Every structure is written in structure tokens, then in C-alpha cells.
Tab-separated table of C-alpha atoms and ligand atoms in Angstrom:
chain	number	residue	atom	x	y	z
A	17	UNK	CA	4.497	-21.622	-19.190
A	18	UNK	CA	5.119	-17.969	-19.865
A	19	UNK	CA	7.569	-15.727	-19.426
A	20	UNK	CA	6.147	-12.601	-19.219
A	21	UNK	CA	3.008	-10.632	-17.757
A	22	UNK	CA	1.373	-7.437	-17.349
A	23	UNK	CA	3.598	-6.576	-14.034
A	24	UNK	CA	6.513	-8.001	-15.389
A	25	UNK	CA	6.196	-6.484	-18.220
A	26	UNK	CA	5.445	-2.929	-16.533
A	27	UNK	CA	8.373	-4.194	-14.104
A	28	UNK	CA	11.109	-4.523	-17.687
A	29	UNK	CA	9.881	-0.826	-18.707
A	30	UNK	CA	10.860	0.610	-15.704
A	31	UNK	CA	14.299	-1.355	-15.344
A	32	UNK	CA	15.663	-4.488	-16.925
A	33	UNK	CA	17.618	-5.481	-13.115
A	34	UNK	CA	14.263	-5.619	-11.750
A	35	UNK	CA	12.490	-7.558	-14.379
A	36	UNK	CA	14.997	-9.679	-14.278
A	37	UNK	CA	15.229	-10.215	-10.349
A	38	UNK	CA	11.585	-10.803	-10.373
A	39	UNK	CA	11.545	-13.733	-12.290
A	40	UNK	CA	15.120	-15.428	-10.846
A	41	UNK	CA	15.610	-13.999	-7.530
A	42	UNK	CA	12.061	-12.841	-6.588
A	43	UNK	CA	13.078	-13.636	-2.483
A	44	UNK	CA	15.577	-10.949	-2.803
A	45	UNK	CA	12.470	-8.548	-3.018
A	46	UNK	CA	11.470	-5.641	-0.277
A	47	UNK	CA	8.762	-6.742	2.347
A	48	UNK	CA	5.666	-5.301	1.228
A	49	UNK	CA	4.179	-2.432	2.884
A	50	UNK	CA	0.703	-2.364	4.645
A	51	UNK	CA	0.131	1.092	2.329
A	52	UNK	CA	1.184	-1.422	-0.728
A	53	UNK	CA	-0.468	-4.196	0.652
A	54	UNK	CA	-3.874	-1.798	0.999
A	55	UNK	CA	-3.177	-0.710	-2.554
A	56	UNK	CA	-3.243	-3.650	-4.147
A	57	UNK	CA	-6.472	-4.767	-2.194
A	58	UNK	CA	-7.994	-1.386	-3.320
A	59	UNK	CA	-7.061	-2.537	-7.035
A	60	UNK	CA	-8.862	-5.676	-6.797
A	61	UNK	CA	-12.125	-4.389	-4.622
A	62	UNK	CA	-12.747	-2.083	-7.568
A	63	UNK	CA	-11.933	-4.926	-10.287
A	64	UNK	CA	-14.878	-6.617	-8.331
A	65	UNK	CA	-17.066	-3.463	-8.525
A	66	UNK	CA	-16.481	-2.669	-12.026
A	67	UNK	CA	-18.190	-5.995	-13.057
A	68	UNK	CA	-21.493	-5.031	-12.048
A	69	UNK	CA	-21.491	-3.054	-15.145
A	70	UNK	CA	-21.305	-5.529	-17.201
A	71	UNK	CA	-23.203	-8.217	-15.605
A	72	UNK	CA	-24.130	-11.569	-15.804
A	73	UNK	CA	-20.062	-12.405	-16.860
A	74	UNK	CA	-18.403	-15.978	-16.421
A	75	UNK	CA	-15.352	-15.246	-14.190
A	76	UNK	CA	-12.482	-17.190	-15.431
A	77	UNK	CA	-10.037	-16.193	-12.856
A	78	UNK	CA	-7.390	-19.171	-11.868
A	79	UNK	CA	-7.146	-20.425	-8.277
A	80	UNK	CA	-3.376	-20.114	-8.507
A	81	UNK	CA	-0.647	-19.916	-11.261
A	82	UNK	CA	-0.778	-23.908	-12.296
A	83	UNK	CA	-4.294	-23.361	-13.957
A	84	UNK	CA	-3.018	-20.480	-15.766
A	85	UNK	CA	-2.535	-23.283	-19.076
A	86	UNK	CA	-6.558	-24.823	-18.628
A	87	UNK	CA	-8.054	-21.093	-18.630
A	88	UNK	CA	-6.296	-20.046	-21.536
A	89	UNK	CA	-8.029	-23.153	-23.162
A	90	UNK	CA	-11.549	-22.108	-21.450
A	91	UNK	CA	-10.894	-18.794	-22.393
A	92	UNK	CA	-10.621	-19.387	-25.750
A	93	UNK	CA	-13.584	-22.336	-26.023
A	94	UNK	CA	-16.059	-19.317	-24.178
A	95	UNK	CA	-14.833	-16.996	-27.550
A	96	UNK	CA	-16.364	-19.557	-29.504
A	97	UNK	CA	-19.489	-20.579	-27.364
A	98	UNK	CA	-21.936	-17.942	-28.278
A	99	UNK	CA	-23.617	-18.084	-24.757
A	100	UNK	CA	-20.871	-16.318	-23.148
A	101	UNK	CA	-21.202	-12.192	-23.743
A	102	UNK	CA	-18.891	-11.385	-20.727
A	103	UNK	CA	-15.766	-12.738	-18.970
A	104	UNK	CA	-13.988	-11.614	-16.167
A	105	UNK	CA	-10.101	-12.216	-16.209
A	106	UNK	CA	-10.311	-13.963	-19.096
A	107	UNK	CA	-6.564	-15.131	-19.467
A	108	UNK	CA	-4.497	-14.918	-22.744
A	109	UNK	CA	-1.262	-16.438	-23.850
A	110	UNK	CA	0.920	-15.081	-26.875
A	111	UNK	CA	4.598	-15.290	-27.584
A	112	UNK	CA	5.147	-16.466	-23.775
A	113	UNK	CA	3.411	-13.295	-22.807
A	114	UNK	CA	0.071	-13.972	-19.974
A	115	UNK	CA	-2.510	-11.497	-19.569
A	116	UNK	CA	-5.488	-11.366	-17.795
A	117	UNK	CA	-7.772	-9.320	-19.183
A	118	UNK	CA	-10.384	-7.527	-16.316
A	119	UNK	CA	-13.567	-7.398	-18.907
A	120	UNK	CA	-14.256	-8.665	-22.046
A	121	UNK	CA	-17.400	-8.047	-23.700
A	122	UNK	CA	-19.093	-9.435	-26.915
A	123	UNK	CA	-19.836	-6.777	-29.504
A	124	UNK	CA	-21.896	-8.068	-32.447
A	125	UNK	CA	-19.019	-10.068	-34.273
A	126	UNK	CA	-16.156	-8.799	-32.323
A	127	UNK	CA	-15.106	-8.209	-28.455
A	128	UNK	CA	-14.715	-4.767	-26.083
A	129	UNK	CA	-12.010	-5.698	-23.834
A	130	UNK	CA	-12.329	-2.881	-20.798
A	131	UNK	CA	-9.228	-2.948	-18.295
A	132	UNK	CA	-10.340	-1.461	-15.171
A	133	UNK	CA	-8.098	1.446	-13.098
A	134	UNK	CA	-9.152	2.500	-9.102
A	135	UNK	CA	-7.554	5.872	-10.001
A	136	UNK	CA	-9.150	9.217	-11.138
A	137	UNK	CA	-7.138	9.860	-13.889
A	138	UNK	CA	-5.084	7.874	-16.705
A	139	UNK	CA	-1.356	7.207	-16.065
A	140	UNK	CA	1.181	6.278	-18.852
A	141	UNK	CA	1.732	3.173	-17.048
A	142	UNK	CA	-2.084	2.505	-17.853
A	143	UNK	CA	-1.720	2.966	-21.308
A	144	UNK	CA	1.740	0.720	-21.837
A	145	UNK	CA	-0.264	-1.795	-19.858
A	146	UNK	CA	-3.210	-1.868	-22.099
A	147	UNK	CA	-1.250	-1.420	-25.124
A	148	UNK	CA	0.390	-4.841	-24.208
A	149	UNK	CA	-2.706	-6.303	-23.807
A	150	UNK	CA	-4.053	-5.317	-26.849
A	151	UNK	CA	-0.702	-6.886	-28.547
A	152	UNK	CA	-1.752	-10.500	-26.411
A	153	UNK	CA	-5.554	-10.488	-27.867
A	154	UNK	CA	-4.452	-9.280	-31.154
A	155	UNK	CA	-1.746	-12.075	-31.110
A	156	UNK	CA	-4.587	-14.616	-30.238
A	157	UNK	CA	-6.590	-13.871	-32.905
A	158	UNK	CA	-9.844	-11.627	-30.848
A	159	UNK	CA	-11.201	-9.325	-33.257
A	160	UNK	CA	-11.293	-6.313	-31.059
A	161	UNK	CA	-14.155	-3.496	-31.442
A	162	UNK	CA	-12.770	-1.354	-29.051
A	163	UNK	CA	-10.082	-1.267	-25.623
A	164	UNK	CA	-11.240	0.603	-23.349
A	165	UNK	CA	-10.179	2.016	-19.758
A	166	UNK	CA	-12.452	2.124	-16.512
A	167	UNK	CA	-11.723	4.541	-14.421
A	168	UNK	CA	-13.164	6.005	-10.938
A	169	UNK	CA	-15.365	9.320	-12.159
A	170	UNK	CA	-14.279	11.937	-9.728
A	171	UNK	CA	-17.680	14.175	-10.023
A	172	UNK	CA	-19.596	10.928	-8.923
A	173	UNK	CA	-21.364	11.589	-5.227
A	174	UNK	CA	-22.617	8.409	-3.834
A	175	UNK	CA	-26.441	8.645	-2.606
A	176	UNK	CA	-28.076	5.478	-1.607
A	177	UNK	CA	-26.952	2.303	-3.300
A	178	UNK	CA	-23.349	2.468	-5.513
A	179	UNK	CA	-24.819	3.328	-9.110
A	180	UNK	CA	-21.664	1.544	-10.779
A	181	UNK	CA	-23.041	3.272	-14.172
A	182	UNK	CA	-21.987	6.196	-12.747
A	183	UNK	CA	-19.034	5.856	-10.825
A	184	UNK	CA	-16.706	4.550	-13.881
A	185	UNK	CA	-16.064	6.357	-17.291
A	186	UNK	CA	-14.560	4.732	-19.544
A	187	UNK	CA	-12.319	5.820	-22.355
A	188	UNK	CA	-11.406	4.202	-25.568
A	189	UNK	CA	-7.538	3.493	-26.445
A	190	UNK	CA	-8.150	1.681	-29.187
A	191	UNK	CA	-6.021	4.711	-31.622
A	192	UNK	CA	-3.099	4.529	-28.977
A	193	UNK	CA	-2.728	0.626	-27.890
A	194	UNK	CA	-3.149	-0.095	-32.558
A	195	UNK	CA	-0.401	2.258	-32.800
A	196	UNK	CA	2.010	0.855	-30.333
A	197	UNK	CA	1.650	-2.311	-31.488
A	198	UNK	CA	5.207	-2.673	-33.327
A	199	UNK	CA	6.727	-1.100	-29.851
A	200	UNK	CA	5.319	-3.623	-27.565
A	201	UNK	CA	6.638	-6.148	-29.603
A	202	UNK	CA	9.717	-5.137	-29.562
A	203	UNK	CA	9.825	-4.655	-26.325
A	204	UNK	CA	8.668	-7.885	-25.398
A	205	UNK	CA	11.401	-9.307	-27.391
A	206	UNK	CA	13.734	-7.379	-25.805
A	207	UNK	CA	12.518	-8.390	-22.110
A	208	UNK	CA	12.446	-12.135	-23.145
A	209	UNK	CA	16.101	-12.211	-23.783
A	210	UNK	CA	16.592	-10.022	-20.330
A	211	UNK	CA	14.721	-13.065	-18.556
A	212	UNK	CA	16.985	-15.434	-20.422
A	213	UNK	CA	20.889	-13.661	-19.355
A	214	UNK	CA	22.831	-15.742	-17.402
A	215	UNK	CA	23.174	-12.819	-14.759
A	216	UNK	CA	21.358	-9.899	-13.673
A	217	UNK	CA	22.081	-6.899	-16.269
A	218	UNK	CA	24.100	-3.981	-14.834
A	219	UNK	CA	21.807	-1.285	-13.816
A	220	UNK	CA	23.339	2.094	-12.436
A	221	UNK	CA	20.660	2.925	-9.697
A	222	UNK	CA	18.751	6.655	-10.392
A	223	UNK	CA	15.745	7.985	-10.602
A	224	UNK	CA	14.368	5.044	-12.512
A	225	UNK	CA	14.205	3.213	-9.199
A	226	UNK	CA	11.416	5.329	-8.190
A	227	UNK	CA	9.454	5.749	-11.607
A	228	UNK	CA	7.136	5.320	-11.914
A	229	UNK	CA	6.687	3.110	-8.845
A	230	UNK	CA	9.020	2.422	-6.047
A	231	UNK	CA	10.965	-0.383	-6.944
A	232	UNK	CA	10.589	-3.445	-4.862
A	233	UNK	CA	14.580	-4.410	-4.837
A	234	UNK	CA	15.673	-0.880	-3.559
A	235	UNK	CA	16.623	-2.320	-0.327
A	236	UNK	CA	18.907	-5.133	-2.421
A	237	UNK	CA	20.372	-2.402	-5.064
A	238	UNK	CA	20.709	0.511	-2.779
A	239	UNK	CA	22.599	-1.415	0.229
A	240	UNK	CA	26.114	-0.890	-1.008
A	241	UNK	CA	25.062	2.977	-1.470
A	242	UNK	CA	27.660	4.797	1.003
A	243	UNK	CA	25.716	7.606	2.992
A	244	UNK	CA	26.277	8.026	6.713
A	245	UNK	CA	25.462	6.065	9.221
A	246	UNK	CA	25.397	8.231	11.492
A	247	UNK	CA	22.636	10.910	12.943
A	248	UNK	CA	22.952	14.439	11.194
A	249	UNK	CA	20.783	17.855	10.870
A	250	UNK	CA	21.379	21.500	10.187
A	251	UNK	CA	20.957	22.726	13.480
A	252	UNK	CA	21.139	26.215	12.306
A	253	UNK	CA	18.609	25.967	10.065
A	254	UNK	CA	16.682	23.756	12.592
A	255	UNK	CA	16.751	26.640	15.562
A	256	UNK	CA	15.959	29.228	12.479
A	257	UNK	CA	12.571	27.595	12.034
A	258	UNK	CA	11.489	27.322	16.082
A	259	UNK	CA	8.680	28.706	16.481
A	260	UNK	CA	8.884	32.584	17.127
A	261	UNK	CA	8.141	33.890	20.167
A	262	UNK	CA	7.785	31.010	22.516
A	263	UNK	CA	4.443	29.652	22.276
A	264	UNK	CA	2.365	29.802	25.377
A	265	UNK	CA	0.371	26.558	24.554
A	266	UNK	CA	1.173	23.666	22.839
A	267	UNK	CA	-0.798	20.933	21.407
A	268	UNK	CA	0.017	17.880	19.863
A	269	UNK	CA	-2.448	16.652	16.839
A	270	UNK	CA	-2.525	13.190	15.117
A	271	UNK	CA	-5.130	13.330	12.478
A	272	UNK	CA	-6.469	9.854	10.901
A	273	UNK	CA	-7.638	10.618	7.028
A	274	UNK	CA	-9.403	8.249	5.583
A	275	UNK	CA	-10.140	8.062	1.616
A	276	UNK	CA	-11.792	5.165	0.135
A	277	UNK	CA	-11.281	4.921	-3.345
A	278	UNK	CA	-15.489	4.007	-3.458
A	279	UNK	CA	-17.864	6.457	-1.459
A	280	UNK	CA	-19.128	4.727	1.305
A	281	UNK	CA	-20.806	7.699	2.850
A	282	UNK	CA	-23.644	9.533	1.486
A	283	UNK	CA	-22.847	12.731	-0.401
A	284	UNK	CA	-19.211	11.883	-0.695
A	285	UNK	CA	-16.998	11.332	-4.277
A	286	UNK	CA	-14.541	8.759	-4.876
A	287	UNK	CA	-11.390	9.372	-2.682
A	288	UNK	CA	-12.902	12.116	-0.657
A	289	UNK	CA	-10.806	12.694	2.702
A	290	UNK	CA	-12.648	11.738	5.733
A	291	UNK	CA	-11.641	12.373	9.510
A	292	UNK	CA	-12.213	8.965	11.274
A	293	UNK	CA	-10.395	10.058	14.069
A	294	UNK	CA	-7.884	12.627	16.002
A	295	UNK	CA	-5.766	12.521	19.193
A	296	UNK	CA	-5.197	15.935	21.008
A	297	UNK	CA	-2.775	16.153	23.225
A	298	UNK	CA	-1.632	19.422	25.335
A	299	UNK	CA	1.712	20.156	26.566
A	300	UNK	CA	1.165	20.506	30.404
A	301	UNK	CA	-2.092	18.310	30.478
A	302	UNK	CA	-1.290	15.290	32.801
A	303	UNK	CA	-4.602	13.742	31.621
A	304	UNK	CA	-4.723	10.910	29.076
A	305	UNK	CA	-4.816	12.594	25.413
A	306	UNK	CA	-8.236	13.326	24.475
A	307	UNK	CA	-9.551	11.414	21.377
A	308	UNK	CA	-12.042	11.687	19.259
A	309	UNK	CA	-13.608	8.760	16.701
A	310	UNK	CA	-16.156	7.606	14.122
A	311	UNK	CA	-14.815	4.156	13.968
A	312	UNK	CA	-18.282	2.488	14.510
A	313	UNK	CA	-20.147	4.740	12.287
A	314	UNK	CA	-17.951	6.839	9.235
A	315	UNK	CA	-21.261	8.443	8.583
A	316	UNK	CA	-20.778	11.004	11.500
A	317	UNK	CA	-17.054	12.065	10.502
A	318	UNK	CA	-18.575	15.436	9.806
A	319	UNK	CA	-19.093	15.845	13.522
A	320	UNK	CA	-15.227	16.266	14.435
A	321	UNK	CA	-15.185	19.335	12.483
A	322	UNK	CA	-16.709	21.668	15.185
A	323	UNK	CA	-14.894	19.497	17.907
A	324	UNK	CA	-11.719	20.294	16.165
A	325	UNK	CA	-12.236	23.749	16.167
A	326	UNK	CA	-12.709	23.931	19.940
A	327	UNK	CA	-9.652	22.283	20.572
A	328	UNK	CA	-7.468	23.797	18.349
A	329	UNK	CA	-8.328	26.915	19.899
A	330	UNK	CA	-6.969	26.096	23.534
A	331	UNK	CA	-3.632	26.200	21.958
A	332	UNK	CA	-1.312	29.149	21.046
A	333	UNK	CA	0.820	26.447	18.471
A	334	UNK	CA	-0.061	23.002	17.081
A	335	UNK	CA	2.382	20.567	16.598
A	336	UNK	CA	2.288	17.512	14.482
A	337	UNK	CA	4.170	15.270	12.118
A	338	UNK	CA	2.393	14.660	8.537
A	339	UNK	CA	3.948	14.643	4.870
A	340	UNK	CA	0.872	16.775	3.970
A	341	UNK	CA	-0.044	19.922	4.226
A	342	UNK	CA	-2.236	20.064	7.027
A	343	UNK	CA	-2.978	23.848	6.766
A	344	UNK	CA	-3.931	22.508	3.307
A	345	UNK	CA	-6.403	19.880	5.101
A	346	UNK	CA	-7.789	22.363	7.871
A	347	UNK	CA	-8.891	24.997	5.411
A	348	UNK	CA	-10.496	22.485	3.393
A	349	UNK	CA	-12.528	21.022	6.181
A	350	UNK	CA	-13.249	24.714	7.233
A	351	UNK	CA	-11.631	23.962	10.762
A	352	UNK	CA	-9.614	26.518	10.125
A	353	UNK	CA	-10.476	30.582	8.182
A	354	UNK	CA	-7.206	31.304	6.618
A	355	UNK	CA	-4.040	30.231	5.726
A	356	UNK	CA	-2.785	33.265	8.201
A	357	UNK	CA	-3.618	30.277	11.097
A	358	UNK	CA	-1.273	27.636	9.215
A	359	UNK	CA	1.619	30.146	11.308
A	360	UNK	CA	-0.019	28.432	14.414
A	361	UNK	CA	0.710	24.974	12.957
A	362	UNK	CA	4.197	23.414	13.408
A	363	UNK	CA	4.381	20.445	11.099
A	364	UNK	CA	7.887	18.653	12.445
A	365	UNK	CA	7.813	16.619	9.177
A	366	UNK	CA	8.365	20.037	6.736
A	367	UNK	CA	10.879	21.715	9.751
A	368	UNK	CA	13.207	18.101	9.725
A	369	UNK	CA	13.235	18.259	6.136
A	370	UNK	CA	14.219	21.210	5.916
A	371	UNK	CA	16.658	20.940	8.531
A	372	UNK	CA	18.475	18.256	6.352
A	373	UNK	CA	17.563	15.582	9.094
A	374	UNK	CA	19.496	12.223	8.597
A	375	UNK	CA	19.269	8.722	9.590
A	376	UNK	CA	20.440	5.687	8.769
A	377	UNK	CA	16.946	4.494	10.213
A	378	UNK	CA	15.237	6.875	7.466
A	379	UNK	CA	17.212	5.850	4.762
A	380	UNK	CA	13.820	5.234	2.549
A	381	UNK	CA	12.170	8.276	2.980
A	382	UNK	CA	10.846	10.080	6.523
A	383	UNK	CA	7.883	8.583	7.947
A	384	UNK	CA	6.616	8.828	11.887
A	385	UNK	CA	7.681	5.242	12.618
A	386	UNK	CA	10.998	5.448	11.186
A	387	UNK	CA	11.818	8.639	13.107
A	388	UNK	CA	10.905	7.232	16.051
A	389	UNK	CA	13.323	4.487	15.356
A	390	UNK	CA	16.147	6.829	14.897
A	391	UNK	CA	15.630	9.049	18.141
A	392	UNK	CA	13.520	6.479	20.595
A	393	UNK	CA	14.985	3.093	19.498
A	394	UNK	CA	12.321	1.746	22.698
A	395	UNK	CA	9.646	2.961	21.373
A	396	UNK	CA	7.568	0.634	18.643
A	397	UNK	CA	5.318	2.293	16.193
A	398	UNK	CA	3.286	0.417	13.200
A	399	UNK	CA	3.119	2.040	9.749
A	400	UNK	CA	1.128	4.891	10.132
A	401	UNK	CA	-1.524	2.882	7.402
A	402	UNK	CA	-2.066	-0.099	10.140
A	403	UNK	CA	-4.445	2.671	11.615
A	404	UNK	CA	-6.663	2.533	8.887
A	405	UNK	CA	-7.147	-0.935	8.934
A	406	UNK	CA	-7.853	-0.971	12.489
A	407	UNK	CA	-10.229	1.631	12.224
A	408	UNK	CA	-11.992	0.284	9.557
A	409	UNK	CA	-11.559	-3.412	10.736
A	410	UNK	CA	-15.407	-3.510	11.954
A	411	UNK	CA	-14.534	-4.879	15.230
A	412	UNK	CA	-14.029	-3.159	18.607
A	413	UNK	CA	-10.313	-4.386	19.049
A	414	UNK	CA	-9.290	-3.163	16.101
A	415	UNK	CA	-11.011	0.384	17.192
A	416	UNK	CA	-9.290	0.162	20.470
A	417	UNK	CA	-6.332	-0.599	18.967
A	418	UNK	CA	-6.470	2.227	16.463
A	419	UNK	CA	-6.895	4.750	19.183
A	420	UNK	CA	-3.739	3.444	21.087
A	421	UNK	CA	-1.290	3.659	17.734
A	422	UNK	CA	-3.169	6.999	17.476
A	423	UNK	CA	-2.053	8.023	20.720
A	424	UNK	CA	1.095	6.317	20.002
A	425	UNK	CA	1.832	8.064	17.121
A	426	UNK	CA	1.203	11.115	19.132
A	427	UNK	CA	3.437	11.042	22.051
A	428	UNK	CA	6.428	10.423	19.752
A	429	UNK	CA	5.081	13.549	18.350
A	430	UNK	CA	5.488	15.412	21.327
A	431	UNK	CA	8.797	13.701	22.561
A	432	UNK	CA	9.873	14.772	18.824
A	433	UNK	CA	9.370	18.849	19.608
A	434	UNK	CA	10.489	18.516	23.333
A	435	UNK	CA	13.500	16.981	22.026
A	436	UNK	CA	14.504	20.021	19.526
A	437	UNK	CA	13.307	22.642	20.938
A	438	UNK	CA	13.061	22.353	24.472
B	502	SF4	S1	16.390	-0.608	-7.355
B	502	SF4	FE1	16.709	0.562	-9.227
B	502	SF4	S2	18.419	-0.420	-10.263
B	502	SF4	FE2	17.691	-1.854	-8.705
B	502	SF4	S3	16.295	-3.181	-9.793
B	502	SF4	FE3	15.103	-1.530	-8.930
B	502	SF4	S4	14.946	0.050	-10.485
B	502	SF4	FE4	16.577	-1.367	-11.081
């Protein structure tokens, strides 16, 4: 068996305590999130996708980890069986490293491998990851033409059927992953004898823990970390950023942004924000929150743009709770003129930061649920991401239930600002 792989071996760059939790005390790691959970889906939706370019592959992916040893073997018999031009996942062993490589294609004598990204630019992660992938095939013995990336082109606009020619780019690494050859080696080295200490390595906790990805054993490492447990914020500062004079009307927006990594809409590029839906709620209104959604049909999300602006302009101040910038979003959609309105939008998220707010509840960062944990224990919100899936979920309970976490989301919105500055 190995001992290694690609996310291990990503894992071991980042920190040696998490490699090495990962492979003897992987039960000790944090629940995933449904954000992490729809990442990694994402990830593997546009693996899929990117085959269509090079068609007509075998797919050699295992049905789980004990057939990892027979597709090496088939693997390597398809290198030699000149009826195969493409595999998909083709799996690699060398120096008890595993890799699965997304495409490999034949090239006159030699091979293309092509490791596919669902991002719109090239990370450094991408590169250590192919560069150790290029160390596996070399170490097999798979005379390589070229390694390239696939990435999502961000100047593609879907029209009609997805033209997968021209939604990837690819780029070659072939200079960088040759050159970094004698590092990966090392470093594998190195790892191997972190998988094979008798206890975890001592690993001061930093900034590593969240680059370049949030570590999944924060919740183990950082649970000695002394910080209070108790509620705190600036109040000064807090009362300094109430909203100046007192606002006549207030309204309470939830805005649901949708942004598939591949278009599914007409005349939209990969990752282009969507409105799917938005829950407007005002102050003194004693009727239910008015909502409006393109659940069944994402094609007519342009529609809430002039419905939007309507709304909005009922109210003297919106209020709402989003780590964006939703001025930012507004003016983009052209629901908004000028940034001179953004004065008219209260984003609780920016004022409690600023404000120093503190929680034991929002130990991990400040998210909607998690506040409403710390001031409205009662009250049970879903990650904010559960929305999406509901809403895009293709049935009409998961549509009704998006609306209800939408108007959720909003009333602890509202009971947020009543509770600070009322
Ligand atoms: S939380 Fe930090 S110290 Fe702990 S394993 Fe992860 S990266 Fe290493």
C-alpha cells in the first residue's frame, strides 16, 4: 500500500501535524462543511467535464481504496496496449507515493498527462501538486511530452450546448514540475519519515493553519487556545457606526448568489454571480417577508434586478448580514447608480467586525448561523450554503425549503439590528 498521495502530500507542505494526523488519527478531523462538501463536488463535476475534450478515454478510476494495487497494474498494461490513447484517473505508484492522474493522453511515442483545476487561475498549490505528479510518472518510467494544467477560461460565455474546447485552457508546466523534481523528492522523503514518528510532531499553531487551506484539525489543535469565553464588543465603536440620523425605514435583505463554476445560463462565464433569490423584509410590515425566486427556472434571474430596485427604494436604510461587499454586488448588477447609495446599506457583518464582536460560538470565523448561536441560542440556522443546494435541488421541497432558511436567515437579521441599536 502507499503512504502518500496528492492530498497528503499537499496536506505535509502545509504542516507536518496534519499530515501526520491524517494518516494515524484521521477521526480526530473537523466535520466537513456543506461549502467544503460543495467544493469538492464542484472539483469532481468539472474532472467529469474536462474529459469530453479528450474523448473516447478508458476511465480507470477505483471503486474504493482496495483496488488502488489492480489499477496500478491496468494502468500500466493500457501504457503498453496501443489501443488505449486516453485514460482517465489513471493511477500511479512510486516510492509509496499514489497518484491519480485526471488525463493522460498518447502523444506519438510519449504521453500528455493534463491535471484538471475548476478555478480561473493557477495556484501554487496547483503547481506543487502537479510537480509531484510529474515526480510519480517520471518514477514509473512514462515518457512524458508535456504536463499540462486545465483550467476554467474566464472569457468563455456559454451559448447553447457547453463547447468544452472552449471553456478550458490549458497551460504547460512541463519547465516548472522538470525543475522541481529533486525538491519533491526530498520532500517526499521527508513526509515518509513524518508518517513513520511514533507521535505527532510538535507544531506551534499560526498562520500555517490557514494556508493555504483551512486546516481540517483546527478544532483538535486550537481547543487548548485560551480566548474568552465569554460575549465581548466595543460598544463605543459599535454606537459610533449606528446609522446617522435615525433612519425612517428599514429593510432587511437576504440575497442568495449563486455561481456555478460551469455556465448554465446562456450568455453567462464561468463563476458569474447569479441572484436565485432575495427575502425583503420591512421593519414595521406585519406581513410575511416578501420573496422573490428563480428556483424553477435560473434562466430568469435577470428579472429580480428591476424588482430589487423597487424595493430597495421603499426604504430609507438596508440592513443585512454578508462577508461581501454588497454595495460591491448592487452596483455590479446595476440595482444600484453609485457607491454614494452603499451609505443606505448597513451590512451588520462589516459594523460587528469592526466593533471587535466576540464569541465563544464564533470562535472560527463570523458567519450568520454562528451569530445567531451566540445571541439567539433558540433559534436554528443551516450554513448559509445549504440554501444553494436547496435551491438548486430540482425539486419543490427543496425550493420551499430554501425560501424558509431564506427567511430564516433574515429575521435573525433583523433581531440582530433591533438588538444593537434599538
Ligand atoms: S491546525 Fe495548524 S498546527 Fe494543527 S495540524 Fe493543522 S496546520 Fe498543523
Amino acid at each position: 500500500m502507499h503512504i502518500l498521495s496528492k492530498s497528503t502530500y499537499i496536506k505535509g507542505l502545509q504542516c507536518e501535524k496534519a499530515l501526520y494526523m491524517q494518516k494515524k488519527h484521521p477521526y480526530l478531523r473537523d466535520k466537513l462543511s456543506i461549502e467544503q462538501r460543495a467544493k469538492f463536488q464542484r472539483g469532481t463535476d468539472v474532472g467529469v467535464l474536462a474529459h469530453a475534450y479528450f474523448p473516447g478515454g478508458v476511465d480507470m478510476s477505483p471503486n474504493s481504496p482496495s483496488q488502488f494495487p489492480k489499477k496500478v497494474q491496468e494502468t500500466m498494461t493500457n501504457l503498453a496496449n496501443p489501443a488505449v490513447n486516453v485514460m482517465y484517473e489513471a493511477v500511479f505508484q512510486h516510492n509509496d507515493t499514489l497518484i491519480m492522474l485526471d488525463i493522460l493522453v498518447r502523444d506519438g511515442e510519449k504521453w500528455m498527462a493534463v491535471e484538471v483545476k475548476s478555478s480561473l487561475r493557477l495556484s501554487d498549490t496547483y503547481y506543487n501538486d502537479a510537480a509531484l505528479q510529474y515526480y510519480v510518472l517520471h518514477g514509473c518510467g512514462v515518457p512524458l511530452s508535456d504536463f499540462k494544467l486545465m483550467y476554467l477560461n474566464a472569457d468563455y460565455v456559454k451559448n447553447g450546448a457547453i463547447d468544452v474546447k472552449q471553456l478550458f485552457k490549458l497551460e504547460s508546466v512541463m519547465e516548472y514540475v522538470v525543475e522541481r523534481e529533486d525538491f519533491v523528492a526530498k520532500n517526499v522523503e521527508r513526509l515518509k519519515a513524518v508518517v513513520a514518528l511514533p507521535h505527532a510532531p510538535v507544531v506551534e499553531i499560526g498562520e500555517r493553519c490557514n494556508d493555504p487551506y483551512p486546516c481540517d484539525f483546527y478544532g483538535h489543535c486550537w481547543k487548548h487556545v485560551r480566548e474568552p469565553n465569554f460575549y465581548t464588543i466595543d460598544y463605543k465603536t459599535l454606537y459610533s457606526l449606528a446609522p446617522q440620523p435615525k433612519p425612517r425605514s428599514v429593510g432587511y435583505l437576504n440575497l442568495l448568489l449563486h455561481r456555478p463554476a460551469v455556465p448554465e445560463i446562456d450568455g453567462t462565464k464561468p463563476y458569474e454571480e447569479m441572484i436565485l433569490a432575495f427575502a425583503l423584509q420591512g421593519e414595521h410590515e406585519t406581513n410575511d417577508c416578501f420573496v422573490w425566486d428563480c428556483f424553477d427556472d435560473h434562466s430568469r434571474w435577470r428579472e429580480a434586478i428591476p424588482v430589487l430596485i423597487e424595493k430597495l427604494s421603499h426604504y430609507e436604510l438596508i440592513v443585512c448580514f454578508t462577508p461581501q461587499n454588497l454595495t460591491t454586488t448592487l452596483l455590479r448588477h446595476e440595482i444600484i447608480q453609485n457607491k454614494e447609495v452603499g451609505h443606505k446599506i448597513f451590512n451588520l457583518f462589516d459594523v460587528l467586525q469592526e466593533a471587535h464582536f466576540y464569541h465563544p460560538a464564533i470562535k472560527r470565523g463570523m458567519t450568520l448561523q454562528r451569530l445567531a448561536e451566540a445571541l439567539f441560542p433558540d433559534s436554528k440556522l443551516f450554513e448559509h450554503s445549504r440554501i444553494i443546494l436547496e435551491a438548486t435541488a430540482h425539486d419543490l421541497i427543496g425550493y420551499q425549503q430554501a425560501k424558509e432558511d431564506l427567511i430564516a436567515e433574515n429575521e435573525i437579521v433583523a433581531k440582530t439590528y433591533q438588538h444593537f441599536f434599538k
